[in-house]
Every structure is written in structure tokens, then in C-alpha cells.
Coordinates of C-alpha atoms in Angstrom, one line a residue:
Chain A
X1482 CA -80.8 43.5 203.7
X1483 CA -77.0 43.4 204.4
X1484 CA -75.1 46.7 204.9
X1485 CA -72.4 48.1 202.8
X1486 CA -68.9 48.8 204.3
X1487 CA -69.9 52.5 204.7
X1488 CA -73.2 51.7 206.4
X1489 CA -71.4 49.2 208.7
X1490 CA -69.1 52.0 209.9
X1491 CA -71.9 54.4 210.6
X1492 CA -72.7 55.1 214.3
X1493 CA -76.0 53.6 215.3
X1494 CA -78.9 56.1 215.3
X1495 CA -79.2 55.9 219.0
X1496 CA -78.3 58.0 222.0
X1497 CA -74.5 57.9 222.7
X1498 CA -75.1 56.0 225.8
X1499 CA -76.8 53.1 224.0
X1500 CA -73.9 51.8 222.0
X1501 CA -70.2 51.1 222.4
X1502 CA -67.4 51.6 219.9
X1503 CA -65.6 48.3 219.8
X1504 CA -62.2 50.0 219.9
X1505 CA -62.7 50.2 223.7
X1506 CA -62.2 46.5 223.6
X1507 CA -59.3 46.3 221.2
X1508 CA -57.1 49.4 221.5
X1509 CA -53.8 48.9 223.2
X1510 CA -53.6 52.6 224.2
X1511 CA -57.0 52.6 225.8
X1512 CA -56.1 49.4 227.7
X1513 CA -52.9 51.1 229.1
X1514 CA -55.0 54.1 230.1
X1515 CA -57.5 51.8 231.9
X1516 CA -54.6 50.4 233.9
X1517 CA -53.6 53.9 235.0
X1518 CA -57.1 55.5 235.4
X1519 CA -59.2 52.6 236.6
X1520 CA -57.3 49.6 237.9
X1521 CA -54.5 51.5 239.7
X1522 CA -57.1 53.7 241.5
X1523 CA -60.0 51.3 242.2
X1524 CA -60.5 48.7 244.9
X1525 CA -59.8 45.3 243.4
X1526 CA -60.8 41.9 244.8
X1527 CA -57.6 40.0 245.6
X1528 CA -58.7 36.9 247.5
X1529 CA -60.8 35.7 250.3
X1530 CA -59.9 35.7 254.0
X1531 CA -60.5 31.9 254.2
X1532 CA -57.4 31.5 251.9
X1533 CA -55.4 33.0 254.8
X1534 CA -56.7 31.2 257.8
X1535 CA -53.6 31.4 260.1
X1536 CA -51.0 34.0 260.9
X1537 CA -48.3 34.3 258.3
X1538 CA -50.5 32.6 255.6
X1539 CA -50.2 34.3 252.3
X1540 CA -51.7 34.4 248.8
X1541 CA -50.1 36.0 245.8
X1542 CA -52.2 38.2 243.4
X1543 CA -51.5 39.5 240.0
X1544 CA -53.0 43.0 240.2
X1545 CA -54.7 44.2 237.0
X1546 CA -52.5 47.4 237.0
X1547 CA -49.6 45.0 236.3
X1548 CA -48.1 44.6 239.8
X1549 CA -47.7 41.3 241.6
X1550 CA -48.8 41.4 245.2
X1551 CA -48.5 39.3 248.4
X1552 CA -51.5 39.3 250.6
X1553 CA -50.5 38.1 254.1
X1554 CA -52.2 37.7 257.4
X1555 CA -50.0 39.1 260.2
X1556 CA -49.3 37.7 263.6
X1557 CA -51.7 40.4 264.8
X1558 CA -54.4 38.8 262.6
X1559 CA -54.5 41.9 260.3
X1560 CA -54.4 41.3 256.6
X1561 CA -51.9 43.4 254.7
X1562 CA -50.7 43.5 251.1
X1563 CA -47.3 44.3 249.6
X1564 CA -45.6 44.3 246.2
X1565 CA -44.1 40.9 245.6
X1566 CA -40.9 42.5 244.8
X1567 CA -37.6 42.4 246.7
X1568 CA -36.3 45.9 247.1
X1569 CA -32.7 44.7 246.6
X1570 CA -32.6 43.6 243.0
X1571 CA -36.2 43.4 242.1
X1572 CA -36.7 39.6 242.2
X1573 CA -40.0 37.9 243.0
X1574 CA -40.1 37.1 246.7
X1575 CA -42.8 34.4 246.8
X1576 CA -43.3 32.1 243.9
X1577 CA -46.1 29.8 245.3
X1578 CA -49.7 31.0 245.0
X1579 CA -50.2 30.3 248.7
X1580 CA -48.4 29.2 251.8
X1581 CA -47.2 30.1 255.2
X1582 CA -44.0 32.1 255.8
X1583 CA -42.9 33.5 259.1
X1584 CA -40.2 35.1 257.1
X1585 CA -40.8 35.8 253.5
X1586 CA -37.4 35.2 252.0
X1587 CA -36.2 36.1 248.6
X1588 CA -34.4 33.1 247.0
X1589 CA -31.9 35.4 245.2
X1590 CA -29.8 36.8 248.1
X1591 CA -31.9 35.7 251.1
X1592 CA -33.2 39.0 252.1
X1593 CA -36.2 38.4 254.3
X1594 CA -39.3 40.2 255.4
X1595 CA -42.0 39.7 258.1
X1596 CA -45.7 39.9 257.6
X1597 CA -45.7 43.7 258.3
X1598 CA -43.3 44.3 255.5
X1599 CA -40.3 44.9 257.6
X1600 CA -36.9 43.8 256.3
X1601 CA -35.8 41.4 259.0
X1602 CA -32.9 39.5 257.4
X1603 CA -30.0 40.9 255.3
X1604 CA -27.1 38.4 254.9
X1605 CA -23.7 39.9 255.7
X1606 CA -25.3 43.2 256.4
X1607 CA -22.4 44.8 258.3
X1608 CA -19.8 43.6 255.8
X1609 CA -21.6 45.1 252.9
X1610 CA -23.2 48.2 254.2
X1611 CA -21.4 49.2 257.3
X1612 CA -17.7 48.6 256.4
X1613 CA -16.6 52.1 257.3
X1614 CA -18.3 52.1 260.6
X1615 CA -21.4 54.1 259.5
X1616 CA -24.1 52.1 257.7
X1617 CA -24.9 53.3 254.3
X1618 CA -28.2 51.5 254.2
X1619 CA -30.7 51.0 257.0
X1620 CA -33.2 48.2 257.2
X1621 CA -35.8 50.8 258.0
X1622 CA -35.5 52.0 254.4
X1623 CA -35.7 48.5 253.0
X1624 CA -39.3 47.6 253.8
X1625 CA -41.7 46.2 251.2
X1626 CA -44.1 48.6 249.4
X1627 CA -47.4 48.3 251.2
X1628 CA -50.7 48.5 249.4
X1629 CA -54.1 49.7 250.9
X1630 CA -56.0 46.6 252.0
X1631 CA -59.5 46.1 253.5
X1632 CA -61.4 43.0 254.3
X1633 CA -65.2 42.9 254.1
X1634 CA -68.4 42.2 252.2
X1635 CA -68.3 38.5 252.9
X1636 CA -64.7 38.4 254.0
X1637 CA -63.1 39.3 250.7
X1638 CA -59.7 41.0 250.6
X1639 CA -59.8 44.2 248.6
X1640 CA -56.6 46.1 247.6
X1641 CA -56.1 49.5 246.2
X1642 CA -52.7 50.7 244.8
X1643 CA -53.7 54.3 245.3
X1644 CA -52.5 55.4 248.8
X1645 CA -55.0 58.3 248.7
X1646 CA -58.0 56.2 247.7
X1647 CA -61.5 56.5 249.1
X1648 CA -62.5 53.9 251.7
X1649 CA -63.8 50.6 250.3
X1650 CA -67.2 51.4 251.9
X1651 CA -67.5 54.5 249.7
X1652 CA -66.7 52.6 246.6
X1653 CA -69.1 49.7 247.3
X1654 CA -71.8 52.0 248.7
X1655 CA -75.2 50.3 249.0
X1656 CA -74.6 47.9 246.1
X1657 CA -74.4 44.7 248.3
X1658 CA -77.0 45.7 250.8
X1659 CA -79.6 43.2 249.6
X1660 CA -77.3 40.2 250.2
X1661 CA -75.2 41.5 253.1
X1662 CA -77.1 39.4 255.7
X1663 CA -76.4 36.3 253.7
X1664 CA -72.7 36.9 253.2
X1665 CA -71.8 38.7 256.4
X1666 CA -73.6 36.9 259.2
X1667 CA -71.1 34.2 259.6
X1668 CA -67.7 33.4 258.1
X1669 CA -67.6 32.0 254.5
X1670 CA -65.1 29.6 253.0
X1671 CA -64.0 29.1 249.4
X1672 CA -64.4 25.5 248.4
X1673 CA -63.7 25.8 244.7
X1674 CA -61.3 28.0 242.8
X1675 CA -60.2 28.1 239.2
X1676 CA -59.3 30.6 236.6
X1677 CA -60.1 30.8 232.9
X1678 CA -57.9 32.7 230.6
X1679 CA -59.9 33.9 227.6
X1680 CA -59.1 35.8 224.5
X1681 CA -61.6 38.6 225.1
X1682 CA -61.8 42.0 226.8
X1683 CA -62.6 42.1 230.5
X1684 CA -65.5 44.4 229.9
X1685 CA -67.2 41.9 227.8
X1686 CA -67.2 39.3 230.6
X1687 CA -68.5 42.0 232.9
X1688 CA -71.2 42.8 230.4
X1689 CA -72.2 39.1 230.3
X1690 CA -72.8 39.3 234.0
X1691 CA -74.6 42.6 233.7
X1692 CA -77.3 41.6 231.2
X1693 CA -79.7 38.7 231.4
X1694 CA -81.1 39.0 227.9
X1695 CA -78.4 36.3 227.2
X1696 CA -80.4 33.8 229.2
X1697 CA -81.4 32.5 225.7
X1698 CA -77.8 31.1 225.7
X1699 CA -78.6 28.7 228.6
X1700 CA -81.1 26.0 228.4
X1701 CA -80.8 25.6 232.1
X1702 CA -81.8 29.2 232.7
X1703 CA -84.6 29.1 230.2
X1704 CA -86.1 26.1 232.0
X1705 CA -85.5 27.0 235.6
X1706 CA -86.0 30.8 235.4
X1707 CA -87.3 32.3 232.1
X1708 CA -90.2 30.0 231.9
X1709 CA -91.1 30.5 235.5
X1710 CA -93.3 33.1 237.2
X1711 CA -91.7 36.3 238.1
X1712 CA -88.8 36.2 235.7
X1713 CA -89.8 39.2 233.6
X1714 CA -90.6 41.3 236.6
X1715 CA -87.0 41.1 237.9
X1716 CA -85.5 44.6 238.1
X1717 CA -82.1 45.8 237.1
X1718 CA -81.0 48.2 239.8
X1719 CA -78.1 50.7 239.2
X1720 CA -76.0 51.9 242.1
X1721 CA -73.4 54.7 242.4
X1722 CA -69.9 54.1 241.0
X1723 CA -70.9 51.8 238.2
X1724 CA -72.3 48.9 240.2
X1725 CA -75.6 47.2 239.3
X1726 CA -77.8 44.5 240.7
X1727 CA -80.1 42.0 239.1
X1728 CA -83.2 41.5 241.3
X1729 CA -83.9 38.1 242.7
X1730 CA -86.3 35.4 241.6
X1731 CA -87.4 32.0 242.9
X1732 CA -85.6 29.5 240.7
X1733 CA -87.1 26.1 239.8
X1734 CA -84.1 23.9 239.6
X1735 CA -86.2 20.8 239.3
X1736 CA -87.3 22.0 235.8
X1737 CA -83.9 20.9 234.5
X1738 CA -83.0 17.2 234.1
X1739 CA -81.8 15.9 237.4
X1740 CA -82.1 19.2 239.2
X1741 CA -83.5 19.8 242.6
X1742 CA -84.0 22.7 245.0
X1743 CA -81.1 24.1 247.0
X1744 CA -82.9 25.1 250.2
X1745 CA -81.2 22.3 252.3
X1746 CA -77.8 24.1 252.3
X1747 CA -78.6 27.8 252.2
X1748 CA -77.0 30.9 253.5
X1749 CA -78.3 32.9 256.5
X1750 CA -81.5 34.6 255.7
X1751 CA -82.1 32.7 252.5
X1752 CA -85.5 31.0 252.1
X1753 CA -86.3 28.9 249.1
X1754 CA -84.2 29.2 246.0
X1755 CA -83.6 32.9 245.3
X1756 CA -80.9 34.1 242.9
X1757 CA -79.2 37.5 243.3
X1758 CA -76.4 38.9 241.1
X1759 CA -74.5 42.0 241.8
X1760 CA -71.9 43.4 239.5
X1761 CA -69.2 45.7 240.9
X1762 CA -67.2 48.1 239.0
X1763 CA -64.8 47.5 237.3
X1764 CA -64.8 43.8 237.0
X1765 CA -66.1 41.6 239.8
X1766 CA -69.4 40.0 240.6
X1767 CA -71.3 38.4 243.5
X1768 CA -73.6 35.7 242.3
X1769 CA -75.7 34.0 245.0
X1770 CA -77.8 31.0 244.0
X1771 CA -79.3 29.9 247.3
X1772 CA -76.6 27.4 248.4
X1773 CA -73.5 28.7 246.6
X1774 CA -72.0 32.1 246.3
X1775 CA -69.9 32.5 243.2
X1776 CA -67.6 35.5 243.0
X1777 CA -65.9 36.4 239.8
X1778 CA -62.9 38.7 239.7
X1779 CA -61.1 39.6 236.6
X1780 CA -57.5 40.2 235.9
X1781 CA -57.3 41.9 232.5
X1782 CA -54.0 40.9 230.8
X1783 CA -54.4 42.9 227.6
X1784 CA -57.1 44.4 225.5
X1785 CA -58.1 41.0 224.2
X1786 CA -57.0 38.8 227.0
X1787 CA -58.4 38.4 230.5
X1788 CA -58.0 35.9 233.4
X1789 CA -61.2 35.4 235.2
X1790 CA -60.9 34.0 238.7
X1791 CA -63.9 32.0 239.9
X1792 CA -64.5 31.3 243.6
X1793 CA -67.4 29.3 245.0
X1794 CA -68.1 29.6 248.7
X1795 CA -70.2 28.1 251.4
X1796 CA -70.2 28.6 255.1
X1797 CA -67.1 27.9 257.2
X1798 CA -69.4 26.1 259.6
X1799 CA -70.8 23.7 257.0
X1800 CA -71.3 20.0 258.0
X1801 CA -69.9 17.4 255.7
X1802 CA -73.3 16.9 254.2
X1803 CA -74.0 20.6 253.7
X1804 CA -70.6 21.1 251.9
X1805 CA -71.2 18.1 249.7
X1806 CA -74.6 19.5 248.7
X1807 CA -73.0 22.9 247.9
X1808 CA -70.3 21.1 245.8
X1809 CA -73.0 19.2 243.8
X1810 CA -75.1 22.4 243.3
X1811 CA -72.0 24.3 242.2
X1812 CA -71.0 21.7 239.6
X1813 CA -74.3 21.6 237.8
X1814 CA -73.9 25.0 236.1
X1815 CA -70.6 26.4 237.4
X1816 CA -67.0 25.2 237.6
X1817 CA -65.0 24.3 234.4
X1818 CA -67.4 21.5 233.6
X1819 CA -70.6 23.3 234.5
X1820 CA -73.5 23.7 232.1
X1821 CA -73.7 27.5 232.2
X1822 CA -70.2 28.6 232.7
X1823 CA -68.9 26.9 229.6
X1824 CA -71.7 28.5 227.6
X1825 CA -70.9 32.0 228.9
X1826 CA -67.2 31.5 228.2
X1827 CA -67.9 30.1 224.7
X1828 CA -70.0 33.3 224.0
X1829 CA -67.5 35.8 225.4
X1830 CA -64.6 34.0 223.6
X1831 CA -66.6 34.3 220.3
X1832 CA -67.2 38.0 221.1
X1833 CA -63.4 38.4 221.5
X1834 CA -62.9 36.9 218.0
X1835 CA -65.6 38.9 216.3
X1836 CA -64.6 42.2 217.9
X1837 CA -61.0 41.7 216.7
X1838 CA -62.3 40.9 213.2
X1839 CA -64.9 43.3 212.0
X1840 CA -67.3 44.2 214.7
X1841 CA -67.6 48.0 214.9
X1842 CA -70.3 48.9 217.4
X1843 CA -72.2 46.9 220.0
X1844 CA -75.6 47.9 221.1
X1845 CA -76.8 48.4 224.6
X1846 CA -80.1 49.8 223.5
X1847 CA -82.8 47.6 225.1
X1848 CA -85.1 49.5 227.3
X1849 CA -87.8 47.6 229.2
X1850 CA -88.6 49.7 232.3
X1851 CA -85.3 48.5 233.9
X1852 CA -86.6 44.9 234.0
X1853 CA -84.5 41.8 233.4
X1854 CA -83.8 42.2 229.6
X1855 CA -83.3 45.9 229.8
X1856 CA -79.6 46.7 229.1
X1857 CA -79.4 49.4 231.7
X1858 CA -76.8 47.5 233.7
X1859 CA -74.3 47.8 230.8
X1860 CA -75.2 51.4 230.1
X1861 CA -74.6 52.2 233.8
X1862 CA -71.2 50.5 233.7
X1863 CA -70.1 52.4 230.7
X1864 CA -71.3 55.7 232.2
X1865 CA -68.8 55.1 235.1
X1866 CA -66.2 53.9 232.7
X1867 CA -66.6 57.1 230.6
X1868 CA -66.4 59.3 233.7
X1869 CA -63.2 57.7 234.8
X1870 CA -61.6 57.5 231.4
X1871 CA -62.7 60.9 230.2
X1872 CA -63.9 59.3 227.0
X1873 CA -67.3 58.3 225.8
X1874 CA -67.5 54.5 225.3
X1875 CA -69.5 55.2 222.1
X1876 CA -66.8 57.5 220.7
X1877 CA -63.5 56.9 222.6
X1878 CA -61.5 59.0 220.1
X1879 CA -62.5 62.2 221.7
X1880 CA -61.6 63.2 225.2
X1881 CA -64.5 64.5 227.3
X1882 CA -64.7 65.9 230.8
X1883 CA -67.4 64.1 232.6
X1884 CA -67.6 65.0 236.3
X1885 CA -70.7 63.1 237.0
X1886 CA -71.8 59.8 235.5
X1887 CA -73.3 60.1 232.1
X1888 CA -77.0 59.2 232.0
X1889 CA -77.6 55.5 231.8
Chain B
X1306 CA -64.1 -16.3 228.8
X1307 CA -65.6 -15.8 232.3
X1308 CA -63.8 -13.7 234.8
X1309 CA -63.6 -16.7 237.2
X1310 CA -61.9 -18.8 234.6
X1311 CA -59.5 -16.1 233.4
X1312 CA -55.9 -16.1 234.2
X1313 CA -54.3 -13.1 235.9
X1314 CA -52.8 -12.0 232.6
X1315 CA -56.2 -12.3 230.9
X1316 CA -57.7 -10.1 233.6
X1317 CA -55.0 -7.6 233.3
X1318 CA -55.4 -7.4 229.6
X1319 CA -59.2 -7.1 229.9
X1320 CA -58.9 -4.2 232.3
X1321 CA -56.5 -2.4 230.0
X1322 CA -58.8 -2.9 227.0
X1323 CA -61.7 -1.6 229.0
X1324 CA -59.9 1.6 229.8
X1325 CA -58.7 2.1 226.3
X1326 CA -62.1 1.3 224.9
X1327 CA -63.7 3.9 227.3
X1328 CA -61.4 6.5 225.8
X1329 CA -62.2 5.5 222.2
X1330 CA -65.9 5.7 222.9
X1331 CA -65.7 9.2 224.5
X1332 CA -63.4 10.3 221.6
X1333 CA -66.1 9.2 219.2
X1334 CA -68.9 10.8 221.2
X1335 CA -70.5 7.4 221.7
X1336 CA -72.0 8.1 225.1
X1337 CA -74.4 5.2 225.1
X1338 CA -71.5 3.0 224.2
X1339 CA -69.5 4.5 227.0
X1340 CA -72.3 3.7 229.4
X1341 CA -72.3 0.1 228.3
X1342 CA -68.8 -0.2 229.7
X1343 CA -70.0 1.1 233.1
X1344 CA -71.5 -0.8 236.1
X1345 CA -74.9 0.1 237.5
X1346 CA -73.2 1.6 240.5
X1347 CA -70.9 3.8 238.5
X1348 CA -69.5 6.9 240.2
X1349 CA -67.7 9.3 238.0
X1350 CA -65.8 12.3 239.4
X1351 CA -63.5 15.0 238.1
X1352 CA -61.3 16.4 240.9
X1353 CA -58.3 18.5 241.4
X1354 CA -56.2 20.0 244.2
X1355 CA -55.9 23.8 244.3
X1356 CA -52.7 25.1 245.7
X1357 CA -54.4 28.6 245.6
X1358 CA -56.9 27.6 248.3
X1359 CA -55.1 24.6 249.5
X1360 CA -58.1 22.4 249.1
X1361 CA -59.4 19.4 247.2
X1362 CA -62.0 20.3 244.7
X1363 CA -64.7 18.4 242.9
X1364 CA -65.8 19.7 239.6
X1365 CA -68.0 16.8 238.4
X1366 CA -69.6 14.1 240.5
X1367 CA -72.3 11.9 239.1
X1368 CA -73.7 8.4 239.5
X1369 CA -74.8 6.5 236.4
X1370 CA -78.2 8.2 236.3
X1371 CA -76.5 11.5 236.6
X1372 CA -74.2 10.7 233.6
X1373 CA -77.2 9.5 231.6
X1374 CA -78.9 12.8 232.3
X1375 CA -75.8 14.8 231.4
X1376 CA -75.6 13.0 228.1
X1377 CA -79.3 13.4 227.4
X1378 CA -79.1 17.2 227.9
X1379 CA -76.0 17.7 225.8
X1380 CA -77.8 18.3 222.5
X1381 CA -79.9 21.0 224.1
X1382 CA -76.9 23.0 225.3
X1383 CA -74.7 25.4 223.4
X1384 CA -71.2 23.9 223.5
X1385 CA -67.8 23.9 221.9
X1386 CA -68.0 20.9 219.6
X1387 CA -64.3 20.9 218.9
X1388 CA -63.5 17.2 219.6
X1389 CA -61.5 16.0 222.5
X1390 CA -59.0 13.3 222.0
X1391 CA -57.7 11.2 224.9
X1392 CA -54.3 9.7 225.0
X1393 CA -54.1 7.1 227.7
X1394 CA -51.3 5.0 229.1
X1395 CA -52.3 2.4 231.7
X1396 CA -49.6 2.5 234.3
X1397 CA -50.9 0.1 237.0
X1398 CA -53.5 -2.7 237.2
X1399 CA -54.1 -4.4 240.5
X1400 CA -56.5 -7.3 240.4
X1401 CA -58.2 -8.5 243.6
X1402 CA -59.6 -11.9 242.5
X1403 CA -61.1 -12.5 246.0
X1404 CA -63.2 -9.4 245.7
X1405 CA -63.8 -9.7 242.0
X1406 CA -62.5 -6.2 241.3
X1407 CA -59.5 -4.4 240.0
X1408 CA -58.0 -0.9 240.5
X1409 CA -56.1 0.8 237.7
X1410 CA -54.1 4.0 237.4
X1411 CA -53.9 5.5 233.9
X1412 CA -52.1 8.6 232.7
X1413 CA -54.3 10.6 230.4
X1414 CA -53.6 13.6 228.2
X1415 CA -56.6 15.3 226.5
X1416 CA -56.2 17.4 223.4
X1417 CA -58.8 19.6 221.8
X1418 CA -58.9 20.0 218.0
X1419 CA -60.6 23.1 216.7
X1420 CA -63.4 22.4 214.2
X1421 CA -62.4 25.5 212.3
X1422 CA -58.9 24.9 210.9
X1423 CA -58.1 21.8 212.8
X1424 CA -55.4 23.1 215.1
X1425 CA -54.8 20.8 218.1
X1426 CA -54.1 22.2 221.6
X1427 CA -53.4 20.6 224.8
X1428 CA -56.6 20.7 227.0
X1429 CA -55.7 18.8 230.1
X1430 CA -53.4 16.3 231.8
X1431 CA -54.1 14.1 234.7
X1432 CA -54.8 10.5 235.7
X1433 CA -57.7 8.1 235.7
X1434 CA -58.1 6.3 239.0
X1435 CA -60.5 3.5 238.1
X1436 CA -62.3 0.8 240.0
X1437 CA -63.4 -2.1 237.8
X1438 CA -66.0 -4.7 238.5
X1439 CA -64.8 -8.2 237.4
X1440 CA -67.7 -10.2 238.5
X1441 CA -69.6 -10.3 235.2
X1442 CA -68.9 -11.7 231.8
X1443 CA -66.9 -8.6 231.0
X1444 CA -65.1 -6.0 233.2
X1445 CA -67.2 -2.9 233.9
X1446 CA -66.2 0.5 235.1
X1447 CA -67.6 1.0 238.6
X1448 CA -65.7 4.1 239.5
X1449 CA -63.6 6.7 237.6
X1450 CA -61.9 9.6 239.3
X1451 CA -60.4 11.9 236.7
X1452 CA -57.7 13.5 238.7
X1453 CA -56.6 16.6 236.9
X1454 CA -53.2 18.3 237.1
X1455 CA -54.5 21.0 234.8
X1456 CA -56.7 23.5 236.5
X1457 CA -56.8 26.3 233.9
X1458 CA -59.1 24.8 231.3
X1459 CA -59.9 27.8 229.1
X1460 CA -63.6 27.9 228.3
X1461 CA -64.1 24.6 229.9
X1462 CA -66.1 21.7 228.5
X1463 CA -69.5 20.0 228.7
X1464 CA -68.0 16.6 228.0
X1465 CA -66.5 14.1 230.5
X1466 CA -62.8 13.5 230.1

């Protein structure tokens, strides 16, 4: 029987941790608060070190807190990050998404900076700033704003806008331990990158990566995983700070038309065709399917708009044949023409539309002993979200003080 | 008309018609009809260059069997069924009569029209780089590289371009 308007608005008769008020996906004020309380204070994944192979190589990154950054490898091989903002008149310094610049020069007035953020070029400096003999401005005061940067966990470049932030290791904790051998034994390399801008909230994409009940969406996963032995024994494992892991399973790729095993081009320590997925708070995921590591990182652009960056990686030492195999494995389900990614994006785009137009609560209530269709991964994420925001996801109108994560 | 007896102009026209017909059949969702235009040794790829990672990327790479398998599985997948419409302009046709083949470069613009409401949006721009087999009764598509300029493709697609 359908529900009346009044019934539709009623909170679900469930524990407060088992549903989410959809205003956390739509409210402009909550989104602005997330930028301040979460994105500006959390380690965010900016790029991969293979995108900066040589000294003075750079990448630009639009940080979810709303700041454009430059990530650059110094001549000392250290990777640093800076605001992509000229301290003179606030122009963008680097316009290209990547490149190599011994001097990063603003096109506006030709102020230039080195890879350590020092101001090293200032046209007509003495004429403008030292006309009376004493200089009114020193280059030492004109350096770029540097941002905390660490490289790790497969060679990814993480940045944090908070100068007083905890170390990256404290944020990640043990969440990536089960795949650390695979991703940290030898250097990785990105071989495919694209981004999708979708009219949905970033948390909804993270939710999609955090629950596998939606395998019903994918015929590929139904055939290669759900119908195979071991699928329903896979465990969802919550980690501190809102991270969660989906336990591995041997995937039978040959069960899908034209599919075949991926063991020929694996990662160190990988045997057969395992599949591990680890979701890191607040919006990135490591997804390792034997021969390809896909890493998603989100750049929320508004309450109902997010840019999702997709990187697919193999080993830097790949032979031509190994790389070709990884590319072929990647395209079957991932990439903009892959079978699964399009389905996931279709679903999350539909969620974005529904949640803007009538959805009131979403349920995270499945409990199956923390196995694959248990929705504990999402509950664990929102416990951390609530702690950081000081609001319950199930009732965001009331501020609450939560020192420790709410029960998942 | 056999290929051997055809004039250069006839061949040029036949190649152009093949390319336009390939667009029409994909627009119509006539995948068996599209495969009829393809040679047994077809290789179909979608590629792009990423200035972010400064690398060439391959997003789809299939031989004829692979394309048949892709089409066969389409009805079993959840997909956005908003139709894609291809607007093609054949820029160059180079016929090599000695080798019995031709190469063509075609500018292609792909639009997506929403099923709900019918609004049309630009989906992608790029070029077809085609290799065409001229040795049979009719020209056949032996290779198509869809070279995309567009890299941000929204929710993506299950359909070849």
C-alpha cells in the first residue's frame, strides 16, 4: 500500500544510525559546512606520483574545499603542493592540468616561482618596490601558500589544507593493510584517467562503493561473483576514521561473455583473480581487481554535483604485453565505456534526481552479520561524518556533540 | 560495380557512403546491420589523449568477435537508452588501389537526446580514423579508431560511437 504525504515524511522506525535524512545530500548550508569541517581538514587524494615523473613536473588539482592547487615535484625529488594563486593580484598561475616548469610564471605580470614556492622573478622589482632606497616588499614575503603533502599508499599524493593536521598514516590507519603488498612493493603507473561530472551528492557515490547489495545492478557481477562460491561469505570490515573494506573473493571472469581470467598481468602478491575494495573517508576508494587498480577520488562541486576522478593503474615495470592486458581488462567494466561504471553512474545520477525531487529518507538498515550485503559500510561512514559534522545524518537539523564515532 | 572496375571517384563515393551508413546504423541501434558493414578482421577502438597524465589511453578495443559479444550482452545490461545521434563529415579519403584499401578521416559529433523530455545535449566530439577494405563487392570497414577530443563523458555509454 502506498503511503500518504504524512507517512512519507515520518522517520523510519529504525535506529538513528540506520537511515539518512536526504537533506544531507541537498542542503547548501550543510555542503558549505562539509567544506569547512571535513574537506579542509582531511587528507585528500590529489594525484599519483607517476603523473610527476621528473623534477619540475606539475599537476593541478581542484581541492574540494574550493582551492585550486599545484602539485609539483621539486629538483630535490620532493613533492610539494601550493595554492595555484599568484600572491600579486590573485591570478591563476598554471592553467594546464600538467606540465614541466622550472619557473612557474604567472601570465599576468610575469611573477615567477620555483618548485619550492619561492618567488624567484619579479619584473621591474627595484623600480616598483625599492624606489626610495629601502624596499617596501621582500621576495621572502611573496612565496606561494604551501599545503601539507604526503606521498604513499601506492604512490598517491595526498594533500591537507590544515597546517596542524594529523599525519596521513594516522588518518589511513590499518585500512589499506590487506592490499599494501600489492600496491607498495614496486612503483605503479596510471594508464587511464578520466573524470565524470554527475548531478549527485559525493556521499552517494561513496555509498555506491561502500555497499555491494547493488551488485544486482550489474549483470557482470551477478555472473562473475554473486553466482560464484564464496560471494556471500565476503565480510565488510570497518576501520577507524570512517574507512571500510569489502573482503576479497575469487572472481570468475570467464562467466561473462568474452571474459577471461586476469592472472597473467597481476600485482605483487596477487594469485588468481581476487577483488578487494577499500573505501577511505571522505570520498576515495582503492579497487583492486587482480590486474588493475582503480582509484576513485571525488571533488564535490556542490550539494548535487560531484566530479569523480578515475585512475586505472598497473606496474611501472609492465612489459608492452602486460600493459595491453591491463588496458583490455580495464575497459571491460571500467572506463567511460565499461559495462559496470556506466551502470553505477546511471544509478547514482538517478539517485541525485530522486533525492532532489521527493526522496525523504534513505535506508542503511540491512544487517547480515557484516557480510557482503550488510550495509554496515555506509553506517560506518555516516558515523564518522556525524562525528566530524556534529550532526546526526539521520537528523541533521540538530547539532550534537559526538566525540567518538557513533555505533555503526 | 566491382571494386576493380570502379573509377577513383566511384571508390571515393563508396567509402563515404560506407562511413555515413555506419553512422546511420548505429543511430538506429541496428547493430547486426553495422556488423554487416565490417570486415572479418575488424578492429574497433576508442582512444583519447589525456593531458592530465600525458598518455595515450584506450577505452574500448575489440575485434569483430568482441563487438558481437558486446552487442549480444547489451540487452542484459542496465543502460541509459537515450539515443545517440552521430553527425559525421568525411574530411579525407585516400584510396590505395594497389593494396585494395582506403583510409578515411571523418569529423564526428555525437549528441545524446534524453528519452524523458527530448532535450539534446552534446555528448562527444572527435574523429573516425577508418581503414576500409576495397577488395570485395562492397567496401568494408576493417578498422575504426574513434579518436575522442571529449574526455569528460558524464555517465558514459555502453554503445560504440
